[in-house]
Short mmCIF file of C-alpha atoms (C1' of nucleotides) in Angstrom, two decimals:
data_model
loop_
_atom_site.label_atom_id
_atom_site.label_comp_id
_atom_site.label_asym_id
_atom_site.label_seq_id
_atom_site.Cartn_x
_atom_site.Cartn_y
_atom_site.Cartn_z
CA UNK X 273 -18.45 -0.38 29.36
CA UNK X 274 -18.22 -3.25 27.02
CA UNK X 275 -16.86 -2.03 23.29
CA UNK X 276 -19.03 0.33 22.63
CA UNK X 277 -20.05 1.21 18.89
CA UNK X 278 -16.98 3.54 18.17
CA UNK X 279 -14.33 0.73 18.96
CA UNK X 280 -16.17 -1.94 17.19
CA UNK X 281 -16.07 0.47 14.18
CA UNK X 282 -12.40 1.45 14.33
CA UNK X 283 -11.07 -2.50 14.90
CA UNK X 284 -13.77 -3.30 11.81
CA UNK X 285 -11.85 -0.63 10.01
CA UNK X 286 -8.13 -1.82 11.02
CA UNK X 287 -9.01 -5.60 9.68
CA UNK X 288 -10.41 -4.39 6.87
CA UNK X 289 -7.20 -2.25 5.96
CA UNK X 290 -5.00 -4.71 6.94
CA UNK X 291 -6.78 -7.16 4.60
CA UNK X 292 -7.89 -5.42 1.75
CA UNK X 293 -6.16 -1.63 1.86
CA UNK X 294 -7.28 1.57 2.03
CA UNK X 295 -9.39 1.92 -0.94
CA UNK X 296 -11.92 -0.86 0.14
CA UNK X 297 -12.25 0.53 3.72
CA UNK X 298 -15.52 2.41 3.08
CA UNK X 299 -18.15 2.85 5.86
CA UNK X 300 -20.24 0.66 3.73
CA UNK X 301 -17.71 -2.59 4.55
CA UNK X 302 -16.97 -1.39 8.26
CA UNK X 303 -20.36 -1.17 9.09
CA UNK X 304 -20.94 -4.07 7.90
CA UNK X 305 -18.05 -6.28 9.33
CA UNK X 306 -18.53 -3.85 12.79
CA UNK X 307 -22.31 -4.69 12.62
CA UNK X 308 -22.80 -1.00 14.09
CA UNK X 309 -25.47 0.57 12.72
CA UNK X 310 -25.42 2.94 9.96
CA UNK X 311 -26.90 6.33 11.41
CA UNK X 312 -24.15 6.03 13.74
CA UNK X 313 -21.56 6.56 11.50
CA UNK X 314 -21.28 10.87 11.39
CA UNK X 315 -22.23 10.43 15.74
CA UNK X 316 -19.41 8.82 16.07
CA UNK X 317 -17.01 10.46 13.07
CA UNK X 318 -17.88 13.84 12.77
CA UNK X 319 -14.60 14.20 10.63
CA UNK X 320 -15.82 11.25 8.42
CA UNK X 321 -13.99 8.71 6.60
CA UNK X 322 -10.39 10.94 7.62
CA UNK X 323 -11.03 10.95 11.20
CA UNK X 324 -11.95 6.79 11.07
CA UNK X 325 -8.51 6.32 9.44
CA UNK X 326 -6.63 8.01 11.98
CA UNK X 327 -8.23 6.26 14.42
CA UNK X 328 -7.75 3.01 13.12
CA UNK X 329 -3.97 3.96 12.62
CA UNK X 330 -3.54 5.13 15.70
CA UNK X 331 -5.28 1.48 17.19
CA UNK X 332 -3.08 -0.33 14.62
CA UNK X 333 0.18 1.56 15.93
CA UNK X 334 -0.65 1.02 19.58
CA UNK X 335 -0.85 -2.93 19.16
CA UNK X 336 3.04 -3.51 18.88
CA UNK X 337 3.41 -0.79 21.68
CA UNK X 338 1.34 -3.04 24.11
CA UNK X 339 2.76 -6.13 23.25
CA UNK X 340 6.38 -4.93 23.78
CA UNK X 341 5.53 -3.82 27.05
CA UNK X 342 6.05 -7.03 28.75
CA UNK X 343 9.65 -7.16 27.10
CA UNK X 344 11.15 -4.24 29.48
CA UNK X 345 14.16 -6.20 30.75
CA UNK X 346 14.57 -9.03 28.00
CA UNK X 347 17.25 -10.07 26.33
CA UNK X 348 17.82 -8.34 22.47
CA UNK X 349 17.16 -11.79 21.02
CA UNK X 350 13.90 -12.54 22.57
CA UNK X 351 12.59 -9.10 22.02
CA UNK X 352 13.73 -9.45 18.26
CA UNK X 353 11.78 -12.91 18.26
CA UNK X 354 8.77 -11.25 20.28
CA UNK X 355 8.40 -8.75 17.11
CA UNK X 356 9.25 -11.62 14.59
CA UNK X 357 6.51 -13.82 15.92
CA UNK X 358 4.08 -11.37 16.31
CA UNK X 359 4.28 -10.54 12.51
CA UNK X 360 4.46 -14.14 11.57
CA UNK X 361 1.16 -14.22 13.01
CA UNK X 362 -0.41 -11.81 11.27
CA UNK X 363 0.59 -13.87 7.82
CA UNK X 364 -0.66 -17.08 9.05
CA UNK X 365 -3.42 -16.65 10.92
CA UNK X 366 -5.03 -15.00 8.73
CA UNK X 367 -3.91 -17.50 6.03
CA UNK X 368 -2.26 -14.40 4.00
CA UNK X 369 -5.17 -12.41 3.95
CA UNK X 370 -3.78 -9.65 5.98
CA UNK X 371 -0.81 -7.16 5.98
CA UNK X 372 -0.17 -4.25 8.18
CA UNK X 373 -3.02 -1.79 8.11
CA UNK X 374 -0.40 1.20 8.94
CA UNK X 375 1.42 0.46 5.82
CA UNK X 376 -1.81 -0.10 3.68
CA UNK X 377 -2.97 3.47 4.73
CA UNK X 378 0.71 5.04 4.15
CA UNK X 379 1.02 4.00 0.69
CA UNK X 380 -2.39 5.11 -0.29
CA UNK X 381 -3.58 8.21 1.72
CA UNK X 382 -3.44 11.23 -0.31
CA UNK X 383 -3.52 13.15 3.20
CA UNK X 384 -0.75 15.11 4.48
CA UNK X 385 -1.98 14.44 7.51
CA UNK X 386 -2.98 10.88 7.67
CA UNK X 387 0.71 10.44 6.45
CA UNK X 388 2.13 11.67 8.89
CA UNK X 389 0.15 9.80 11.50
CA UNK X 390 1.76 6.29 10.17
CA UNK X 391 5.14 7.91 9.82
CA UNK X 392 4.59 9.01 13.83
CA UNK X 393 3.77 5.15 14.19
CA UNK X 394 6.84 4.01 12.23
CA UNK X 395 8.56 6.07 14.41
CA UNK X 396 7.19 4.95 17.90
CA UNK X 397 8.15 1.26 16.90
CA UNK X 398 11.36 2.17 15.69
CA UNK X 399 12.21 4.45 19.06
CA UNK X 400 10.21 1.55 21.41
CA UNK X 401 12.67 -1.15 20.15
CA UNK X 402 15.86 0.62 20.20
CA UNK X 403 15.30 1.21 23.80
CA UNK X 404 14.30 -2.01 24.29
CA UNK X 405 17.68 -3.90 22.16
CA UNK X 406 19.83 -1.20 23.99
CA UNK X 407 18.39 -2.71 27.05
CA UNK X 408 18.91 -6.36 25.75
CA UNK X 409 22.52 -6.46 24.48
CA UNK X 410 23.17 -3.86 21.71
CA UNK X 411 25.13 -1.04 21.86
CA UNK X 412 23.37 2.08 21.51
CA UNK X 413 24.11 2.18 17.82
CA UNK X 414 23.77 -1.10 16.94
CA UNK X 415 20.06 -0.96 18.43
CA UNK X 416 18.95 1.98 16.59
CA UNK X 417 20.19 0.86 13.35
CA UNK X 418 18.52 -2.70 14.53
CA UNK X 419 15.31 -1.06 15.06
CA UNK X 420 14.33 0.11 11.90
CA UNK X 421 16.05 -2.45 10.20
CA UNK X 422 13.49 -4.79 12.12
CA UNK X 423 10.39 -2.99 11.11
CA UNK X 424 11.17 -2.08 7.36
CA UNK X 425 12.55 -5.81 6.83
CA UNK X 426 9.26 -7.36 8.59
CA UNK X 427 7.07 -4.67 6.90
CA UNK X 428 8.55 -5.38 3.38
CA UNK X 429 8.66 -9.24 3.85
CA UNK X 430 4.58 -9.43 5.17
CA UNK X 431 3.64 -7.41 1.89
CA UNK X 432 6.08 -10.15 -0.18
CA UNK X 433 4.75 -13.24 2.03
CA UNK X 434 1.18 -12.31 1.65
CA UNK X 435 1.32 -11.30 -1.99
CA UNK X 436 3.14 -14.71 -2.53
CA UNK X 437 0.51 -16.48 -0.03
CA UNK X 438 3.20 -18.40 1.00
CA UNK X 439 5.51 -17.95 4.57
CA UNK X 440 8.95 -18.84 2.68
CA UNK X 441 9.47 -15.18 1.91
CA UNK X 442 9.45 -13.85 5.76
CA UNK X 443 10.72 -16.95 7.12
CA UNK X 444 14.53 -16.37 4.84
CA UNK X 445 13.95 -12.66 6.07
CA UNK X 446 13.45 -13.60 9.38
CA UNK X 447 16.40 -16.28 9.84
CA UNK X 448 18.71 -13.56 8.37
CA UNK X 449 17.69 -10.94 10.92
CA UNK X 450 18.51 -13.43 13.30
CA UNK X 451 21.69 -13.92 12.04
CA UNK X 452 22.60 -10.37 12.00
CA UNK X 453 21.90 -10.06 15.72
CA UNK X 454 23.86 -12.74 16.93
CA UNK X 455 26.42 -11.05 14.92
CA UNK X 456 26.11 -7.91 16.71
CA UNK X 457 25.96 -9.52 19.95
CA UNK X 458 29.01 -11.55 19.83
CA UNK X 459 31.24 -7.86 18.27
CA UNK X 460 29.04 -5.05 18.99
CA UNK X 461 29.82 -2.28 16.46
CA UNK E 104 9.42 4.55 -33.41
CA UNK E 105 8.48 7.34 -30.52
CA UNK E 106 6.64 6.71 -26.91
CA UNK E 107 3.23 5.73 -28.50
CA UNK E 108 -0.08 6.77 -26.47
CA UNK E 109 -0.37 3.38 -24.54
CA UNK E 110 3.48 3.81 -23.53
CA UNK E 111 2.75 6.79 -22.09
CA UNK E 112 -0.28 6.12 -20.75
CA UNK E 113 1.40 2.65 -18.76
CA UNK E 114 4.72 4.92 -17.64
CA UNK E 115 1.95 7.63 -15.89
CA UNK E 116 0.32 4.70 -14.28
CA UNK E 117 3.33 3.88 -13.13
CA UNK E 118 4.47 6.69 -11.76
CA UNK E 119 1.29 7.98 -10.54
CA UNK E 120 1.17 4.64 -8.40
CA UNK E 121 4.17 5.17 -7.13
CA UNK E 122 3.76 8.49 -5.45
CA UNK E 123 -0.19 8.47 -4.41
CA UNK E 124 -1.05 4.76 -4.62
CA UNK E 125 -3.89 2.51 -6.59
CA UNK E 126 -6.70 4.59 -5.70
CA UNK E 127 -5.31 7.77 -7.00
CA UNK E 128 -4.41 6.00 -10.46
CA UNK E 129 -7.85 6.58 -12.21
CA UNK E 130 -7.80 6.98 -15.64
CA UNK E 131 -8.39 11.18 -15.34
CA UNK E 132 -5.17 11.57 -13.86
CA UNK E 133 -3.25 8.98 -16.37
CA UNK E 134 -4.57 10.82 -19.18
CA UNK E 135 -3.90 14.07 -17.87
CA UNK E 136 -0.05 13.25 -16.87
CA UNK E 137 0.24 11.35 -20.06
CA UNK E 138 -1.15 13.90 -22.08
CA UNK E 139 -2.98 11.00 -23.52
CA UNK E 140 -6.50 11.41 -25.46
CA UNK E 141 -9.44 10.56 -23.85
CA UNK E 142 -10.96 8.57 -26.58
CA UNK E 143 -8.08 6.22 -26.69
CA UNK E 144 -8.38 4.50 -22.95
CA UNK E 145 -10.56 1.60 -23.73
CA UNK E 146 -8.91 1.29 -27.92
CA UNK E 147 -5.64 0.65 -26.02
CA UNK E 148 -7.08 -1.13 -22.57
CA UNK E 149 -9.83 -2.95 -23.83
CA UNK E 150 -9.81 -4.67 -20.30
CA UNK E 151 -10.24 -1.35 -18.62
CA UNK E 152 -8.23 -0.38 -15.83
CA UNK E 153 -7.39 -3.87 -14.07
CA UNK E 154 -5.60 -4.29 -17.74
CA UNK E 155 -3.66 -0.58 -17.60
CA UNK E 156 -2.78 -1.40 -13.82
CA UNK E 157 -1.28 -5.38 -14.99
CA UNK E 158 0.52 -3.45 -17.76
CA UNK E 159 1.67 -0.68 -15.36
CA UNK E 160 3.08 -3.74 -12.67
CA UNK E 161 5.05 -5.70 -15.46
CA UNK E 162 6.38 -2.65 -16.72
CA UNK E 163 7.90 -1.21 -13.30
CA UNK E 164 8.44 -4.89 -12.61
CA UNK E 165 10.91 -5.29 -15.52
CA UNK E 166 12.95 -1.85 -14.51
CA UNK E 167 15.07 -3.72 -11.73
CA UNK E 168 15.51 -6.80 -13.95
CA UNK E 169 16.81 -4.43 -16.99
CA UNK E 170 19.77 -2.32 -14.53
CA UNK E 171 20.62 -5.18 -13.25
CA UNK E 172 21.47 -6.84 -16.28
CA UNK E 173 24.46 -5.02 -16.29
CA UNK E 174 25.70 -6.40 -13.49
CA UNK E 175 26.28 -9.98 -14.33
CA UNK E 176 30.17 -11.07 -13.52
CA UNK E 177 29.90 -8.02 -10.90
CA UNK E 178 30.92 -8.48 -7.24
CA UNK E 179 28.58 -9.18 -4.56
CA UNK E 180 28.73 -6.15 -3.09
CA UNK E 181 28.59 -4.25 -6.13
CA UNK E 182 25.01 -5.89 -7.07
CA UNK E 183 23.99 -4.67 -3.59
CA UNK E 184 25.20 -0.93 -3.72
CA UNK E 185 23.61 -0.90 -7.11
CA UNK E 186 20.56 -2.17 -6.26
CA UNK E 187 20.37 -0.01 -3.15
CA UNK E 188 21.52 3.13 -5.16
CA UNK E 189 18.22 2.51 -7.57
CA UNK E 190 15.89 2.85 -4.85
CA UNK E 191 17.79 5.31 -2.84
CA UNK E 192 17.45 7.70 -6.10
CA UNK E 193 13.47 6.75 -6.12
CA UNK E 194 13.43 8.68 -2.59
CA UNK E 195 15.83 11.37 -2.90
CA UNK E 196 14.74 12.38 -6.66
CA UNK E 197 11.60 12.84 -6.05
CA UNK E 198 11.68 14.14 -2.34
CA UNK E 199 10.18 11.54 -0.98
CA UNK E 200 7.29 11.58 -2.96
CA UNK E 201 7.33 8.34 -4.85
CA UNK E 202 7.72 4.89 -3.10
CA UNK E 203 7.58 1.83 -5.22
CA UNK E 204 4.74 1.48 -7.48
CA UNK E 205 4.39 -2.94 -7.16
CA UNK E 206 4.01 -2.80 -3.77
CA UNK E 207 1.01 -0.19 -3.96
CA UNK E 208 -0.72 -2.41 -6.43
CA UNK E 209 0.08 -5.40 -3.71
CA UNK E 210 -1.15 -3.91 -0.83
CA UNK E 211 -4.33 -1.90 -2.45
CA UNK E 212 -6.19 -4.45 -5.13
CA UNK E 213 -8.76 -6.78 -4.55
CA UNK E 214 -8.02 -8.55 -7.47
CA UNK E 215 -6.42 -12.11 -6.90
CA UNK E 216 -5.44 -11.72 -10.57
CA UNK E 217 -3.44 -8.45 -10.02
CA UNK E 218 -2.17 -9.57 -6.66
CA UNK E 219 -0.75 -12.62 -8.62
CA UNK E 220 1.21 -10.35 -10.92
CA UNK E 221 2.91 -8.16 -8.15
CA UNK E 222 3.73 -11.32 -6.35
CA UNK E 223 5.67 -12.75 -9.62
CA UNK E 224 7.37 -9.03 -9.83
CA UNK E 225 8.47 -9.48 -6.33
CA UNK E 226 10.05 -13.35 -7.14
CA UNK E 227 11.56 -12.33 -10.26
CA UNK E 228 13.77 -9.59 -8.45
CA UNK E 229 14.49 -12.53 -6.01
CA UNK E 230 15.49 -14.64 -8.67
CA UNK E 231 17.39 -12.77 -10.11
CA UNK E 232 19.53 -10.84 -7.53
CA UNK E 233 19.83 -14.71 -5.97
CA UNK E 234 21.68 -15.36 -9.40
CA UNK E 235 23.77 -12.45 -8.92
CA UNK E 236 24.78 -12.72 -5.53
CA UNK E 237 25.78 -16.25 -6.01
CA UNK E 238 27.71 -15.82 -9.15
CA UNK E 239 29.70 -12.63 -6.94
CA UNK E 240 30.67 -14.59 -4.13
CA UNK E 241 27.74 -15.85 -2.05
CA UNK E 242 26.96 -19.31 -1.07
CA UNK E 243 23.71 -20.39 -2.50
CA UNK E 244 21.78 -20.73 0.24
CA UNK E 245 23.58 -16.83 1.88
CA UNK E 246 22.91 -15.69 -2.03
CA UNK E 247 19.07 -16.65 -1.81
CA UNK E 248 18.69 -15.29 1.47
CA UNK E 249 20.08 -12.57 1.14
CA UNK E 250 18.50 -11.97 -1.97
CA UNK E 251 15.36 -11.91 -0.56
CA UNK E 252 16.27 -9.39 2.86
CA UNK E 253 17.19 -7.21 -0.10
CA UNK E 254 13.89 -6.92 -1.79
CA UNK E 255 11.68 -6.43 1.72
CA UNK E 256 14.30 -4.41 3.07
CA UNK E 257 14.75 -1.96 0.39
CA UNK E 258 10.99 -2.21 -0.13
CA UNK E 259 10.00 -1.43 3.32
CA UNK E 260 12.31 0.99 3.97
CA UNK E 261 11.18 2.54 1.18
CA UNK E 262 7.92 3.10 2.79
CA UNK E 263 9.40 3.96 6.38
CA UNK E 264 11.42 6.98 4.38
CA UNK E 265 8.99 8.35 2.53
CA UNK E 266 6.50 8.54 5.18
CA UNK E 267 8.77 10.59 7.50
CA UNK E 268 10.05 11.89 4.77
CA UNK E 269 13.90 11.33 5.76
CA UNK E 270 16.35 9.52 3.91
CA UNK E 271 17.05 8.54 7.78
CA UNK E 272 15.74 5.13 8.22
CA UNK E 273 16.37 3.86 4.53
CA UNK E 274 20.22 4.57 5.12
CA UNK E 275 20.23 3.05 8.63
CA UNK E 276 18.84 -0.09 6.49
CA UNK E 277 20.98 -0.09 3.64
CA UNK E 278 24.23 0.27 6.14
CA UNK E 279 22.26 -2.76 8.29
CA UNK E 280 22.80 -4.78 5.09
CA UNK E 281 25.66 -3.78 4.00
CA UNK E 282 27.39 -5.09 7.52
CA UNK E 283 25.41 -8.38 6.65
CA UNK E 284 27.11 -8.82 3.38
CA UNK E 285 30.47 -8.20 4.58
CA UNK E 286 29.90 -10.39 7.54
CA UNK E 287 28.71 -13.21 4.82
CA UNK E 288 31.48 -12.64 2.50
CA UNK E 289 34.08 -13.15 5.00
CA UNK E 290 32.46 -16.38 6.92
CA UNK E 291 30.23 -18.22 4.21
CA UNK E 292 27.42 -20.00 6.09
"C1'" DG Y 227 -27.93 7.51 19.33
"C1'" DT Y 228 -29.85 5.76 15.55
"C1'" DC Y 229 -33.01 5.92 11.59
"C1'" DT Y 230 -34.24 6.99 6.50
"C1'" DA Y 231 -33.75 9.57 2.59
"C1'" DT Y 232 -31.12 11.99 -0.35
"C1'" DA Y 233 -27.70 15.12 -2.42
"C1'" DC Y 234 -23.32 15.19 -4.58
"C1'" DG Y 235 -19.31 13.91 -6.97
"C1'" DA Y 236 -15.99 10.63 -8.83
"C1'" DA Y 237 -14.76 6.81 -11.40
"C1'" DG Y 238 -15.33 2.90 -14.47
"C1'" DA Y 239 -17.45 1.63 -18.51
"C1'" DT Y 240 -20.24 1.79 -23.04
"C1'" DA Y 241 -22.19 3.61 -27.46
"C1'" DG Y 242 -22.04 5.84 -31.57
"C1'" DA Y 243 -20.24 9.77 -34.41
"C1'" DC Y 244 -16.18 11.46 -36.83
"C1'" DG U 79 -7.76 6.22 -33.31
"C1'" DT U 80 -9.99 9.60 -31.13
"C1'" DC U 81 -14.15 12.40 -29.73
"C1'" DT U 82 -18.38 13.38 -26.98
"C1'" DA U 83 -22.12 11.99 -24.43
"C1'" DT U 84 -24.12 9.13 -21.28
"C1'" DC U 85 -25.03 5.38 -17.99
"C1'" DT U 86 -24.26 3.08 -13.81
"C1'" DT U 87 -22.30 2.23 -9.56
"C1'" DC U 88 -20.45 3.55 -5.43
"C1'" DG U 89 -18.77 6.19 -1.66
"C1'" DT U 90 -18.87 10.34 1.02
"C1'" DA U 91 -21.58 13.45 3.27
"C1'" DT U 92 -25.86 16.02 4.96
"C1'" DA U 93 -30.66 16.78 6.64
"C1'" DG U 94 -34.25 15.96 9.43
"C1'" DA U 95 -37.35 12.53 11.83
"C1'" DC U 96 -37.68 9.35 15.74
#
DNA sequence: GTCTATACGAAGATAGAC
DNA sequence: GTCTATCTTCGTATAGAC
């Protein structure tokens, strides 16, 4: 089946939380950039606004995931340049509208449980590219540390870039990432 | 002379958007954690909220600037440990309740205006831990840099932590940057 | 599955008394 | 400077028809 209503609706609501936050993600502005109709909305989300959020968090989470698939095997560097690029993108594409929609829902949910959905997708990044640095290069250490290190320093330096509207922010973080792992390659800790 | 009302009333701002984000910030809740009157919300913020939020972003804004004042003449190193000790504290102090309270204003208005005034937050810290790295031992171009790793490093970590609610990945960070300084006091690049 | 209509509450904002 | 009352807007959510 081609997207059906319920998938336009939750990738409406992931660009609209990666561009404008939580707050502004109402039905109202997801119908409307979904173009789904509106008695569709309770069919579809009998949980309402909580349940649309955890599915567009749960989307949002699995898009890294996919991507990093096709890096089982790769050196540490190009993985670590896979994930730069991929955030780069984000910023510049979207000419520094958008951020990360996990982020945008962690810092604003007042839900326990929403919450803990984007920590679970903090962690799945974190735990999908130690495995894959450990694989690359890194001792198994090194790559954990790495890991995180990778996704708070790219997470941090999109909300600076696009607050700044300008790449200079995530491109310094990014070269120094790169040094570090170069470092780590050539005396693993 | 004592906190007046509209002191009070910015410092609640600020810490309410610190632990449950823009959204949560209304004016109820500022008044009731301030113990502010009701009457006096629009004799102090004429401009309404967008005015009580701009006050609340310069005012957490100018908190890093003021500790680190302390630090001019210090080491490299030093500047770093203190300025990963201050956020540290945010997490740990309040278990992992409050995260910083610029970055929810950056990630949650729609106000270019606002927006504007986190992003200056975010380059003053810059600035200004760029000036102290360099005067304790960094090259200019390692001291900018590294300067701004710190700020989306810290910041995202910040967010990682307090969503899994784990000092975990915020000290797997800090120690990530720590190795970087030592690495870039040793060989200067 | 989708429609309209509507209830309900929250939040920002304003006016005028004290 | 502060109070109360009120207005408006908006977003969530529900009910019942088609």
């Amino acid at each position: 089946m081609a997207a059906d209503v319920r998938t336009q609706m939750i990738r409406g609501a992931v660009r609209l939380l990666a561009r404008q936050g939580l707050q502004a993600t109402s039905f109202s502005e997801v119908l409307e950039i979904s173009g789904a109709p509106r008695g569709s909305v309770y069919h579809h989300f009998p949980g309402g606004k909580e349940q649309l959020i955890a599915a567009a968090v749960e989307l949002a989470g699995a898009i890294p995931i996919d991507e990093l698939g096709h890096e089982t095997g790769a050196g540490a560097e190009e993985v670590t340049e896979h994930f730069l690029r991929m955030w780069r993108n984000v910023l510049t594409l979207s000419h520094f509208e958008s951020g990360c929609a996990v982020l945008a829902v962690a810092v604003a949910t007042e839900s326990p449980e929403l919450l803990g959905r984007t920590a679970a997708v903090f962690r799945s990044w974190r735990g999908r590219l130690a495995e894959l640095l450990a694989g690359g290069g890194l001792s198994p250490r090194d790559a954990g540390r790495f890991a995180t290190t990778l996704v708070a320093s790219c997470e941090g330096a999109v909300v600076l870039s696009r607050a700044e509207r300008s790449i200079e922010p995530f491109d310094l973080v990014a070269e120094q990432l790169r040094e570090q792992l170069r470092r780590m390659l050539a005396a693993p800790g």
